[in-house]
Amino acid sequence: MKAKNKRSDGDQLLAMLAALDNPHRLRIVAALAEGGRNYVSQLARELGISRPLLHLHLQKLEDAGLVRSQMELSADGKALNFFDVAPFDFTLTPAAVALAVRSMSDPERT
């Protein structure tokens, strides 16, 4: 599992799985993976969801290290928040889960 943050492997695995445990978030990752980086308003239109709902899901994905954002100014001075998929790769096997559990900050949480 490759992730660029300060979480343990177990905590990172939990965050990634929790972030992907939602059909909207899966669709967001798929749209960004297939279509490339996109700004929030356009992505919301393409997915058929509201911008506030999209922001909520993007925040969860960003917190888990699955997407990243960059604010840019358009030619007319309008602020556009672009998102793209962050590079990630993990193989989910029983051995990987066992290893991740040993590095969790609180292995008894549910």
PDB file of N, CA and C in Angstrom:
ATOM      1  N   MET A   1       0.854  -1.175   0.000  1.00  0.00           N
ATOM      2  CA  MET A   1       0.000   0.000   0.000  1.00  0.00           C
ATOM      3  C   MET A   1       0.897   1.234   0.000  1.00  0.00           C
ATOM      4  N   LYS A   2       0.672   2.117  -0.949  1.00  0.00           N
ATOM      5  CA  LYS A   2       1.479   3.322  -1.043  1.00  0.00           C
ATOM      6  C   LYS A   2       0.594   4.524  -0.785  1.00  0.00           C
ATOM      7  N   ALA A   3       0.938   5.298   0.221  1.00  0.00           N
ATOM      8  CA  ALA A   3       0.187   6.514   0.522  1.00  0.00           C
ATOM      9  C   ALA A   3       1.156   7.534   1.085  1.00  0.00           C
ATOM     10  N   LYS A   4       0.951   8.790   0.740  1.00  0.00           N
ATOM     11  CA  LYS A   4       1.859   9.841   1.190  1.00  0.00           C
ATOM     12  C   LYS A   4       1.216  10.628   2.320  1.00  0.00           C
ATOM     13  N   ASN A   5       1.257  10.091   3.521  1.00  0.00           N
ATOM     14  CA  ASN A   5       0.816  10.835   4.689  1.00  0.00           C
ATOM     15  C   ASN A   5       1.440  10.211   5.930  1.00  0.00           C
ATOM     16  N   LYS A   6       1.083  10.723   7.087  1.00  0.00           N
ATOM     17  CA  LYS A   6       1.728  10.311   8.324  1.00  0.00           C
ATOM     18  C   LYS A   6       0.981   9.213   9.062  1.00  0.00           C
ATOM     19  N   ARG A   7      -0.052   8.647   8.483  1.00  0.00           N
ATOM     20  CA  ARG A   7      -0.802   7.573   9.126  1.00  0.00           C
ATOM     21  C   ARG A   7      -0.025   6.275   9.037  1.00  0.00           C
ATOM     22  N   SER A   8      -0.309   5.390   9.989  1.00  0.00           N
ATOM     23  CA  SER A   8       0.265   4.049   9.900  1.00  0.00           C
ATOM     24  C   SER A   8      -0.392   3.328   8.732  1.00  0.00           C
ATOM     25  N   ASP A   9       0.205   2.245   8.288  1.00  0.00           N
ATOM     26  CA  ASP A   9      -0.383   1.478   7.185  1.00  0.00           C
ATOM     27  C   ASP A   9      -1.796   1.009   7.532  1.00  0.00           C
ATOM     28  N   GLY A  10      -1.997   0.579   8.771  1.00  0.00           N
ATOM     29  CA  GLY A  10      -3.321   0.121   9.185  1.00  0.00           C
ATOM     30  C   GLY A  10      -4.342   1.239   9.178  1.00  0.00           C
ATOM     31  N   ASP A  11      -3.972   2.390   9.706  1.00  0.00           N
ATOM     32  CA  ASP A  11      -4.883   3.534   9.721  1.00  0.00           C
ATOM     33  C   ASP A  11      -5.174   4.010   8.295  1.00  0.00           C
ATOM     34  N   GLN A  12      -4.154   3.977   7.438  1.00  0.00           N
ATOM     35  CA  GLN A  12      -4.343   4.387   6.048  1.00  0.00           C
ATOM     36  C   GLN A  12      -5.274   3.422   5.320  1.00  0.00           C
ATOM     37  N   LEU A  13      -5.107   2.126   5.542  1.00  0.00           N
ATOM     38  CA  LEU A  13      -5.977   1.139   4.915  1.00  0.00           C
ATOM     39  C   LEU A  13      -7.430   1.358   5.345  1.00  0.00           C
ATOM     40  N   LEU A  14      -7.629   1.579   6.627  1.00  0.00           N
ATOM     41  CA  LEU A  14      -8.985   1.841   7.128  1.00  0.00           C
ATOM     42  C   LEU A  14      -9.590   3.082   6.486  1.00  0.00           C
ATOM     43  N   ALA A  15      -8.818   4.152   6.389  1.00  0.00           N
ATOM     44  CA  ALA A  15      -9.313   5.392   5.789  1.00  0.00           C
ATOM     45  C   ALA A  15      -9.653   5.185   4.313  1.00  0.00           C
ATOM     46  N   MET A  16      -8.807   4.455   3.608  1.00  0.00           N
ATOM     47  CA  MET A  16      -9.061   4.212   2.190  1.00  0.00           C
ATOM     48  C   MET A  16     -10.309   3.357   1.985  1.00  0.00           C
ATOM     49  N   LEU A  17     -10.436   2.301   2.756  1.00  0.00           N
ATOM     50  CA  LEU A  17     -11.609   1.433   2.622  1.00  0.00           C
ATOM     51  C   LEU A  17     -12.886   2.175   3.003  1.00  0.00           C
ATOM     52  N   ALA A  18     -12.824   2.982   4.057  1.00  0.00           N
ATOM     53  CA  ALA A  18     -13.995   3.760   4.464  1.00  0.00           C
ATOM     54  C   ALA A  18     -14.383   4.768   3.379  1.00  0.00           C
ATOM     55  N   ALA A  19     -13.380   5.389   2.766  1.00  0.00           N
ATOM     56  CA  ALA A  19     -13.653   6.369   1.717  1.00  0.00           C
ATOM     57  C   ALA A  19     -14.268   5.717   0.487  1.00  0.00           C
ATOM     58  N   LEU A  20     -13.886   4.491   0.202  1.00  0.00           N
ATOM     59  CA  LEU A  20     -14.394   3.802  -0.981  1.00  0.00           C
ATOM     60  C   LEU A  20     -15.709   3.057  -0.721  1.00  0.00           C
ATOM     61  N   ASP A  21     -16.175   3.096   0.523  1.00  0.00           N
ATOM     62  CA  ASP A  21     -17.401   2.396   0.900  1.00  0.00           C
ATOM     63  C   ASP A  21     -18.637   3.259   0.634  1.00  0.00           C
ATOM     64  N   ASN A  22     -18.717   3.807  -0.561  1.00  0.00           N
ATOM     65  CA  ASN A  22     -19.851   4.648  -0.921  1.00  0.00           C
ATOM     66  C   ASN A  22     -19.931   4.708  -2.443  1.00  0.00           C
ATOM     67  N   PRO A  23     -21.093   4.466  -3.021  1.00  0.00           N
ATOM     68  CA  PRO A  23     -21.195   4.460  -4.486  1.00  0.00           C
ATOM     69  C   PRO A  23     -20.858   5.805  -5.128  1.00  0.00           C
ATOM     70  N   HIS A  24     -21.209   6.927  -4.467  1.00  0.00           N
ATOM     71  CA  HIS A  24     -20.855   8.236  -5.033  1.00  0.00           C
ATOM     72  C   HIS A  24     -19.347   8.397  -5.111  1.00  0.00           C
ATOM     73  N   ARG A  25     -18.648   8.001  -4.052  1.00  0.00           N
ATOM     74  CA  ARG A  25     -17.200   8.168  -4.041  1.00  0.00           C
ATOM     75  C   ARG A  25     -16.533   7.242  -5.052  1.00  0.00           C
ATOM     76  N   LEU A  26     -17.064   6.044  -5.222  1.00  0.00           N
ATOM     77  CA  LEU A  26     -16.532   5.155  -6.262  1.00  0.00           C
ATOM     78  C   LEU A  26     -16.718   5.786  -7.641  1.00  0.00           C
ATOM     79  N   ARG A  27     -17.876   6.380  -7.876  1.00  0.00           N
ATOM     80  CA  ARG A  27     -18.137   7.043  -9.159  1.00  0.00           C
ATOM     81  C   ARG A  27     -17.222   8.246  -9.368  1.00  0.00           C
ATOM     82  N   ILE A  28     -16.925   8.971  -8.308  1.00  0.00           N
ATOM     83  CA  ILE A  28     -16.021  10.121  -8.400  1.00  0.00           C
ATOM     84  C   ILE A  28     -14.629   9.659  -8.801  1.00  0.00           C
ATOM     85  N   VAL A  29     -14.108   8.642  -8.114  1.00  0.00           N
ATOM     86  CA  VAL A  29     -12.776   8.128  -8.443  1.00  0.00           C
ATOM     87  C   VAL A  29     -12.759   7.621  -9.885  1.00  0.00           C
ATOM     88  N   ALA A  30     -13.798   6.899 -10.285  1.00  0.00           N
ATOM     89  CA  ALA A  30     -13.864   6.375 -11.649  1.00  0.00           C
ATOM     90  C   ALA A  30     -13.890   7.508 -12.674  1.00  0.00           C
ATOM     91  N   ALA A  31     -14.699   8.535 -12.424  1.00  0.00           N
ATOM     92  CA  ALA A  31     -14.787   9.663 -13.356  1.00  0.00           C
ATOM     93  C   ALA A  31     -13.447  10.370 -13.500  1.00  0.00           C
ATOM     94  N   LEU A  32     -12.757  10.571 -12.396  1.00  0.00           N
ATOM     95  CA  LEU A  32     -11.457  11.247 -12.449  1.00  0.00           C
ATOM     96  C   LEU A  32     -10.393  10.346 -13.082  1.00  0.00           C
ATOM     97  N   ALA A  33     -10.474   9.046 -12.827  1.00  0.00           N
ATOM     98  CA  ALA A  33      -9.506   8.116 -13.405  1.00  0.00           C
ATOM     99  C   ALA A  33      -9.681   8.022 -14.917  1.00  0.00           C
ATOM    100  N   GLU A  34     -10.928   8.018 -15.365  1.00  0.00           N
ATOM    101  CA  GLU A  34     -11.203   7.871 -16.801  1.00  0.00           C
ATOM    102  C   GLU A  34     -11.122   9.195 -17.557  1.00  0.00           C
ATOM    103  N   GLY A  35     -11.573  10.269 -16.926  1.00  0.00           N
ATOM    104  CA  GLY A  35     -11.650  11.549 -17.625  1.00  0.00           C
ATOM    105  C   GLY A  35     -10.545  12.528 -17.282  1.00  0.00           C
ATOM    106  N   GLY A  36      -9.731  12.210 -16.314  1.00  0.00           N
ATOM    107  CA  GLY A  36      -8.669  13.125 -15.908  1.00  0.00           C
ATOM    108  C   GLY A  36      -9.172  14.194 -14.954  1.00  0.00           C
ATOM    109  N   ARG A  37      -8.286  15.104 -14.634  1.00  0.00           N
ATOM    110  CA  ARG A  37      -8.616  16.149 -13.660  1.00  0.00           C
ATOM    111  C   ARG A  37      -9.800  16.963 -14.136  1.00  0.00           C
ATOM    112  N   ASN A  38     -10.544  17.453 -13.139  1.00  0.00           N
ATOM    113  CA  ASN A  38     -11.764  18.180 -13.455  1.00  0.00           C
ATOM    114  C   ASN A  38     -12.049  19.150 -12.319  1.00  0.00           C
ATOM    115  N   TYR A  39     -12.776  20.208 -12.625  1.00  0.00           N
ATOM    116  CA  TYR A  39     -13.150  21.148 -11.565  1.00  0.00           C
ATOM    117  C   TYR A  39     -14.524  20.785 -11.020  1.00  0.00           C
ATOM    118  N   VAL A  40     -14.797  21.229  -9.825  1.00  0.00           N
ATOM    119  CA  VAL A  40     -15.945  20.780  -9.051  1.00  0.00           C
ATOM    120  C   VAL A  40     -17.269  20.964  -9.789  1.00  0.00           C
ATOM    121  N   SER A  41     -17.519  22.136 -10.341  1.00  0.00           N
ATOM    122  CA  SER A  41     -18.811  22.375 -10.992  1.00  0.00           C
ATOM    123  C   SER A  41     -19.035  21.426 -12.164  1.00  0.00           C
ATOM    124  N   GLN A  42     -18.022  21.242 -12.981  1.00  0.00           N
ATOM    125  CA  GLN A  42     -18.149  20.346 -14.132  1.00  0.00           C
ATOM    126  C   GLN A  42     -18.327  18.902 -13.680  1.00  0.00           C
ATOM    127  N   LEU A  43     -17.553  18.485 -12.693  1.00  0.00           N
ATOM    128  CA  LEU A  43     -17.651  17.117 -12.187  1.00  0.00           C
ATOM    129  C   LEU A  43     -19.040  16.853 -11.591  1.00  0.00           C
ATOM    130  N   ALA A  44     -19.575  17.843 -10.874  1.00  0.00           N
ATOM    131  CA  ALA A  44     -20.924  17.699 -10.299  1.00  0.00           C
ATOM    132  C   ALA A  44     -21.962  17.525 -11.406  1.00  0.00           C
ATOM    133  N   ARG A  45     -21.826  18.298 -12.473  1.00  0.00           N
ATOM    134  CA  ARG A  45     -22.757  18.166 -13.602  1.00  0.00           C
ATOM    135  C   ARG A  45     -22.635  16.782 -14.239  1.00  0.00           C
ATOM    136  N   GLU A  46     -21.414  16.334 -14.455  1.00  0.00           N
ATOM    137  CA  GLU A  46     -21.195  15.033 -15.095  1.00  0.00           C
ATOM    138  C   GLU A  46     -21.748  13.882 -14.258  1.00  0.00           C
ATOM    139  N   LEU A  47     -21.632  13.997 -12.940  1.00  0.00           N
ATOM    140  CA  LEU A  47     -22.094  12.928 -12.057  1.00  0.00           C
ATOM    141  C   LEU A  47     -23.562  13.071 -11.669  1.00  0.00           C
ATOM    142  N   GLY A  48     -24.136  14.241 -11.927  1.00  0.00           N
ATOM    143  CA  GLY A  48     -25.536  14.462 -11.593  1.00  0.00           C
ATOM    144  C   GLY A  48     -25.797  14.593 -10.106  1.00  0.00           C
ATOM    145  N   ILE A  49     -24.839  15.190  -9.392  1.00  0.00           N
ATOM    146  CA  ILE A  49     -25.025  15.436  -7.955  1.00  0.00           C
ATOM    147  C   ILE A  49     -24.735  16.904  -7.660  1.00  0.00           C
ATOM    148  N   SER A  50     -25.218  17.378  -6.538  1.00  0.00           N
ATOM    149  CA  SER A  50     -25.020  18.782  -6.179  1.00  0.00           C
ATOM    150  C   SER A  50     -23.559  19.038  -5.803  1.00  0.00           C
ATOM    151  N   ARG A  51     -23.151  20.292  -5.958  1.00  0.00           N
ATOM    152  CA  ARG A  51     -21.780  20.654  -5.576  1.00  0.00           C
ATOM    153  C   ARG A  51     -21.529  20.452  -4.086  1.00  0.00           C
ATOM    154  N   PRO A  52     -22.468  20.831  -3.189  1.00  0.00           N
ATOM    155  CA  PRO A  52     -22.207  20.587  -1.768  1.00  0.00           C
ATOM    156  C   PRO A  52     -22.014  19.103  -1.443  1.00  0.00           C
ATOM    157  N   LEU A  53     -22.834  18.244  -2.067  1.00  0.00           N
ATOM    158  CA  LEU A  53     -22.672  16.807  -1.843  1.00  0.00           C
ATOM    159  C   LEU A  53     -21.347  16.320  -2.412  1.00  0.00           C
ATOM    160  N   LEU A  54     -20.998  16.809  -3.589  1.00  0.00           N
ATOM    161  CA  LEU A  54     -19.723  16.434  -4.194  1.00  0.00           C
ATOM    162  C   LEU A  54     -18.557  16.863  -3.311  1.00  0.00           C
ATOM    163  N   HIS A  55     -18.608  18.085  -2.795  1.00  0.00           N
ATOM    164  CA  HIS A  55     -17.545  18.569  -1.897  1.00  0.00           C
ATOM    165  C   HIS A  55     -17.391  17.650  -0.688  1.00  0.00           C
ATOM    166  N   LEU A  56     -18.493  17.233  -0.116  1.00  0.00           N
ATOM    167  CA  LEU A  56     -18.457  16.341   1.042  1.00  0.00           C
ATOM    168  C   LEU A  56     -17.710  15.046   0.698  1.00  0.00           C
ATOM    169  N   HIS A  57     -18.050  14.465  -0.439  1.00  0.00           N
ATOM    170  CA  HIS A  57     -17.404  13.210  -0.845  1.00  0.00           C
ATOM    171  C   HIS A  57     -15.947  13.424  -1.249  1.00  0.00           C
ATOM    172  N   LEU A  58     -15.659  14.511  -1.927  1.00  0.00           N
ATOM    173  CA  LEU A  58     -14.278  14.794  -2.312  1.00  0.00           C
ATOM    174  C   LEU A  58     -13.391  14.986  -1.082  1.00  0.00           C
ATOM    175  N   GLN A  59     -13.929  15.615  -0.045  1.00  0.00           N
ATOM    176  CA  GLN A  59     -13.154  15.815   1.187  1.00  0.00           C
ATOM    177  C   GLN A  59     -12.783  14.480   1.812  1.00  0.00           C
ATOM    178  N   LYS A  60     -13.726  13.562   1.854  1.00  0.00           N
ATOM    179  CA  LYS A  60     -13.464  12.233   2.415  1.00  0.00           C
ATOM    180  C   LYS A  60     -12.402  11.514   1.588  1.00  0.00           C
ATOM    181  N   LEU A  61     -12.512  11.598   0.265  1.00  0.00           N
ATOM    182  CA  LEU A  61     -11.519  10.963  -0.610  1.00  0.00           C
ATOM    183  C   LEU A  61     -10.147  11.622  -0.468  1.00  0.00           C
ATOM    184  N   GLU A  62     -10.128  12.936  -0.341  1.00  0.00           N
ATOM    185  CA  GLU A  62      -8.857  13.651  -0.179  1.00  0.00           C
ATOM    186  C   GLU A  62      -8.213  13.316   1.166  1.00  0.00           C
ATOM    187  N   ASP A  63      -9.014  13.257   2.221  1.00  0.00           N
ATOM    188  CA  ASP A  63      -8.492  12.904   3.548  1.00  0.00           C
ATOM    189  C   ASP A  63      -7.868  11.511   3.550  1.00  0.00           C
ATOM    190  N   ALA A  64      -8.398  10.621   2.716  1.00  0.00           N
ATOM    191  CA  ALA A  64      -7.874   9.259   2.635  1.00  0.00           C
ATOM    192  C   ALA A  64      -6.693   9.153   1.676  1.00  0.00           C
ATOM    193  N   GLY A  65      -6.346  10.242   1.011  1.00  0.00           N
ATOM    194  CA  GLY A  65      -5.212  10.233   0.096  1.00  0.00           C
ATOM    195  C   GLY A  65      -5.526   9.658  -1.279  1.00  0.00           C
ATOM    196  N   LEU A  66      -6.810   9.592  -1.633  1.00  0.00           N
ATOM    197  CA  LEU A  66      -7.200   8.992  -2.913  1.00  0.00           C
ATOM    198  C   LEU A  66      -7.364  10.015  -4.035  1.00  0.00           C
ATOM    199  N   VAL A  67      -7.658  11.247  -3.687  1.00  0.00           N
ATOM    200  CA  VAL A  67      -7.703  12.328  -4.670  1.00  0.00           C
ATOM    201  C   VAL A  67      -6.930  13.515  -4.095  1.00  0.00           C
ATOM    202  N   ARG A  68      -6.583  14.428  -4.974  1.00  0.00           N
ATOM    203  CA  ARG A  68      -5.889  15.651  -4.534  1.00  0.00           C
ATOM    204  C   ARG A  68      -6.506  16.832  -5.267  1.00  0.00           C
ATOM    205  N   SER A  69      -6.382  17.993  -4.676  1.00  0.00           N
ATOM    206  CA  SER A  69      -7.003  19.191  -5.257  1.00  0.00           C
ATOM    207  C   SER A  69      -5.970  20.280  -5.480  1.00  0.00           C
ATOM    208  N   GLN A  70      -6.332  21.179  -6.400  1.00  0.00           N
ATOM    209  CA  GLN A  70      -5.493  22.340  -6.667  1.00  0.00           C
ATOM    210  C   GLN A  70      -6.395  23.485  -7.105  1.00  0.00           C
ATOM    211  N   MET A  71      -6.298  24.595  -6.404  1.00  0.00           N
ATOM    212  CA  MET A  71      -7.083  25.776  -6.742  1.00  0.00           C
ATOM    213  C   MET A  71      -6.349  26.541  -7.834  1.00  0.00           C
ATOM    214  N   GLU A  72      -7.084  26.918  -8.872  1.00  0.00           N
ATOM    215  CA  GLU A  72      -6.506  27.680  -9.979  1.00  0.00           C
ATOM    216  C   GLU A  72      -7.458  28.810 -10.343  1.00  0.00           C
ATOM    217  N   LEU A  73      -6.900  29.866 -10.921  1.00  0.00           N
ATOM    218  CA  LEU A  73      -7.712  30.981 -11.401  1.00  0.00           C
ATOM    219  C   LEU A  73      -7.918  30.836 -12.901  1.00  0.00           C
ATOM    220  N   SER A  74      -9.160  31.022 -13.334  1.00  0.00           N
ATOM    221  CA  SER A  74      -9.457  30.983 -14.759  1.00  0.00           C
ATOM    222  C   SER A  74      -9.024  32.307 -15.382  1.00  0.00           C
ATOM    223  N   ALA A  75      -9.098  32.388 -16.699  1.00  0.00           N
ATOM    224  CA  ALA A  75      -8.703  33.604 -17.408  1.00  0.00           C
ATOM    225  C   ALA A  75      -9.533  34.808 -16.974  1.00  0.00           C
ATOM    226  N   ASP A  76     -10.791  34.560 -16.567  1.00  0.00           N
ATOM    227  CA  ASP A  76     -11.644  35.666 -16.133  1.00  0.00           C
ATOM    228  C   ASP A  76     -11.560  35.927 -14.626  1.00  0.00           C
ATOM    229  N   GLY A  77     -10.584  35.299 -13.956  1.00  0.00           N
ATOM    230  CA  GLY A  77     -10.362  35.548 -12.537  1.00  0.00           C
ATOM    231  C   GLY A  77     -11.198  34.711 -11.593  1.00  0.00           C
ATOM    232  N   LYS A  78     -11.924  33.764 -12.115  1.00  0.00           N
ATOM    233  CA  LYS A  78     -12.775  32.900 -11.300  1.00  0.00           C
ATOM    234  C   LYS A  78     -11.927  31.776 -10.693  1.00  0.00           C
ATOM    235  N   ALA A  79     -12.112  31.521  -9.400  1.00  0.00           N
ATOM    236  CA  ALA A  79     -11.373  30.446  -8.720  1.00  0.00           C
ATOM    237  C   ALA A  79     -12.029  29.111  -9.045  1.00  0.00           C
ATOM    238  N   LEU A  80     -11.224  28.172  -9.532  1.00  0.00           N
ATOM    239  CA  LEU A  80     -11.711  26.831  -9.848  1.00  0.00           C
ATOM    240  C   LEU A  80     -10.904  25.826  -9.046  1.00  0.00           C
ATOM    241  N   ASN A  81     -11.611  24.942  -8.358  1.00  0.00           N
ATOM    242  CA  ASN A  81     -10.947  23.910  -7.567  1.00  0.00           C
ATOM    243  C   ASN A  81     -10.921  22.627  -8.395  1.00  0.00           C
ATOM    244  N   PHE A  82      -9.726  22.267  -8.889  1.00  0.00           N
ATOM    245  CA  PHE A  82      -9.558  21.075  -9.711  1.00  0.00           C
ATOM    246  C   PHE A  82      -9.195  19.881  -8.838  1.00  0.00           C
ATOM    247  N   PHE A  83      -9.715  18.731  -9.190  1.00  0.00           N
ATOM    248  CA  PHE A  83      -9.391  17.489  -8.500  1.00  0.00           C
ATOM    249  C   PHE A  83      -8.882  16.478  -9.505  1.00  0.00           C
ATOM    250  N   ASP A  84      -7.982  15.633  -9.039  1.00  0.00           N
ATOM    251  CA  ASP A  84      -7.561  14.487  -9.826  1.00  0.00           C
ATOM    252  C   ASP A  84      -7.270  13.327  -8.883  1.00  0.00           C
ATOM    253  N   VAL A  85      -7.148  12.153  -9.460  1.00  0.00           N
ATOM    254  CA  VAL A  85      -6.878  10.964  -8.656  1.00  0.00           C
ATOM    255  C   VAL A  85      -5.416  10.992  -8.230  1.00  0.00           C
ATOM    256  N   ALA A  86      -5.168  10.768  -6.957  1.00  0.00           N
ATOM    257  CA  ALA A  86      -3.802  10.646  -6.453  1.00  0.00           C
ATOM    258  C   ALA A  86      -3.304   9.241  -6.784  1.00  0.00           C
ATOM    259  N   PRO A  87      -2.027   9.097  -7.048  1.00  0.00           N
ATOM    260  CA  PRO A  87      -1.530   7.745  -7.303  1.00  0.00           C
ATOM    261  C   PRO A  87      -1.683   6.875  -6.052  1.00  0.00           C
ATOM    262  N   PHE A  88      -2.348   5.768  -6.197  1.00  0.00           N
ATOM    263  CA  PHE A  88      -2.451   4.820  -5.093  1.00  0.00           C
ATOM    264  C   PHE A  88      -2.515   3.421  -5.667  1.00  0.00           C
ATOM    265  N   ASP A  89      -2.031   2.482  -4.873  1.00  0.00           N
ATOM    266  CA  ASP A  89      -2.024   1.095  -5.298  1.00  0.00           C
ATOM    267  C   ASP A  89      -1.930   0.239  -4.046  1.00  0.00           C
ATOM    268  N   PHE A  90      -2.889  -0.634  -3.862  1.00  0.00           N
ATOM    269  CA  PHE A  90      -2.793  -1.570  -2.758  1.00  0.00           C
ATOM    270  C   PHE A  90      -3.441  -2.880  -3.159  1.00  0.00           C
ATOM    271  N   THR A  91      -2.894  -3.943  -2.622  1.00  0.00           N
ATOM    272  CA  THR A  91      -3.418  -5.274  -2.855  1.00  0.00           C
ATOM    273  C   THR A  91      -4.013  -5.751  -1.554  1.00  0.00           C
ATOM    274  N   LEU A  92      -5.274  -6.111  -1.595  1.00  0.00           N
ATOM    275  CA  LEU A  92      -5.976  -6.525  -0.390  1.00  0.00           C
ATOM    276  C   LEU A  92      -5.961  -8.050  -0.301  1.00  0.00           C
ATOM    277  N   THR A  93      -5.149  -8.534   0.609  1.00  0.00           N
ATOM    278  CA  THR A  93      -5.045  -9.964   0.861  1.00  0.00           C
ATOM    279  C   THR A  93      -5.181 -10.184   2.365  1.00  0.00           C
ATOM    280  N   PRO A  94      -5.462 -11.410   2.799  1.00  0.00           N
ATOM    281  CA  PRO A  94      -5.496 -11.660   4.239  1.00  0.00           C
ATOM    282  C   PRO A  94      -4.177 -11.282   4.926  1.00  0.00           C
ATOM    283  N   ALA A  95      -3.073 -11.554   4.285  1.00  0.00           N
ATOM    284  CA  ALA A  95      -1.772 -11.212   4.880  1.00  0.00           C
ATOM    285  C   ALA A  95      -1.594  -9.700   4.990  1.00  0.00           C
ATOM    286  N   ALA A  96      -2.050  -8.956   3.970  1.00  0.00           N
ATOM    287  CA  ALA A  96      -1.945  -7.494   4.013  1.00  0.00           C
ATOM    288  C   ALA A  96      -2.808  -6.922   5.129  1.00  0.00           C
ATOM    289  N   VAL A  97      -3.986  -7.494   5.318  1.00  0.00           N
ATOM    290  CA  VAL A  97      -4.869  -7.047   6.405  1.00  0.00           C
ATOM    291  C   VAL A  97      -4.223  -7.328   7.752  1.00  0.00           C
ATOM    292  N   ALA A  98      -3.662  -8.530   7.919  1.00  0.00           N
ATOM    293  CA  ALA A  98      -3.007  -8.883   9.189  1.00  0.00           C
ATOM    294  C   ALA A  98      -1.851  -7.939   9.488  1.00  0.00           C
ATOM    295  N   LEU A  99      -1.073  -7.622   8.474  1.00  0.00           N
ATOM    296  CA  LEU A  99       0.049  -6.699   8.652  1.00  0.00           C
ATOM    297  C   LEU A  99      -0.457  -5.296   9.012  1.00  0.00           C
ATOM    298  N   ALA A 100      -1.504  -4.845   8.338  1.00  0.00           N
ATOM    299  CA  ALA A 100      -2.055  -3.522   8.597  1.00  0.00           C
ATOM    300  C   ALA A 100      -2.607  -3.411  10.011  1.00  0.00           C
ATOM    301  N   VAL A 101      -3.264  -4.461  10.481  1.00  0.00           N
ATOM    302  CA  VAL A 101      -3.839  -4.443  11.831  1.00  0.00           C
ATOM    303  C   VAL A 101      -2.753  -4.240  12.880  1.00  0.00           C
ATOM    304  N   ARG A 102      -1.607  -4.826  12.668  1.00  0.00           N
ATOM    305  CA  ARG A 102      -0.502  -4.680  13.637  1.00  0.00           C
ATOM    306  C   ARG A 102       0.002  -3.243  13.723  1.00  0.00           C
ATOM    307  N   SER A 103      -0.239  -2.442  12.701  1.00  0.00           N
ATOM    308  CA  SER A 103       0.258  -1.059  12.732  1.00  0.00           C
ATOM    309  C   SER A 103      -0.826  -0.040  13.024  1.00  0.00           C
ATOM    310  N   MET A 104      -2.058  -0.498  13.295  1.00  0.00           N
ATOM    311  CA  MET A 104      -3.139   0.437  13.587  1.00  0.00           C
ATOM    312  C   MET A 104      -2.894   1.148  14.910  1.00  0.00           C
ATOM    313  N   SER A 105      -3.296   2.424  14.962  1.00  0.00           N
ATOM    314  CA  SER A 105      -3.092   3.170  16.198  1.00  0.00           C
ATOM    315  C   SER A 105      -4.045   2.697  17.302  1.00  0.00           C
ATOM    316  N   ASP A 106      -5.206   2.189  16.925  1.00  0.00           N
ATOM    317  CA  ASP A 106      -6.174   1.670  17.901  1.00  0.00           C
ATOM    318  C   ASP A 106      -6.851   0.453  17.310  1.00  0.00           C
ATOM    319  N   PRO A 107      -6.226  -0.744  17.426  1.00  0.00           N
ATOM    320  CA  PRO A 107      -6.755  -1.926  16.768  1.00  0.00           C
ATOM    321  C   PRO A 107      -8.097  -2.414  17.301  1.00  0.00           C
ATOM    322  N   GLU A 108      -8.545  -1.889  18.440  1.00  0.00           N
ATOM    323  CA  GLU A 108      -9.814  -2.357  19.004  1.00  0.00           C
ATOM    324  C   GLU A 108     -11.002  -1.482  18.590  1.00  0.00           C
ATOM    325  N   ARG A 109     -10.767  -0.423  17.832  1.00  0.00           N
ATOM    326  CA  ARG A 109     -11.891   0.428  17.428  1.00  0.00           C
ATOM    327  C   ARG A 109     -12.753  -0.302  16.410  1.00  0.00           C
ATOM    328  N   THR A 110     -14.009   0.079  16.386  1.00  0.00           N
ATOM    329  CA  THR A 110     -14.938  -0.539  15.445  1.00  0.00           C
ATOM    330  C   THR A 110     -15.485   0.468  14.493  1.00  0.00           C
TER     331      THR A 110
END
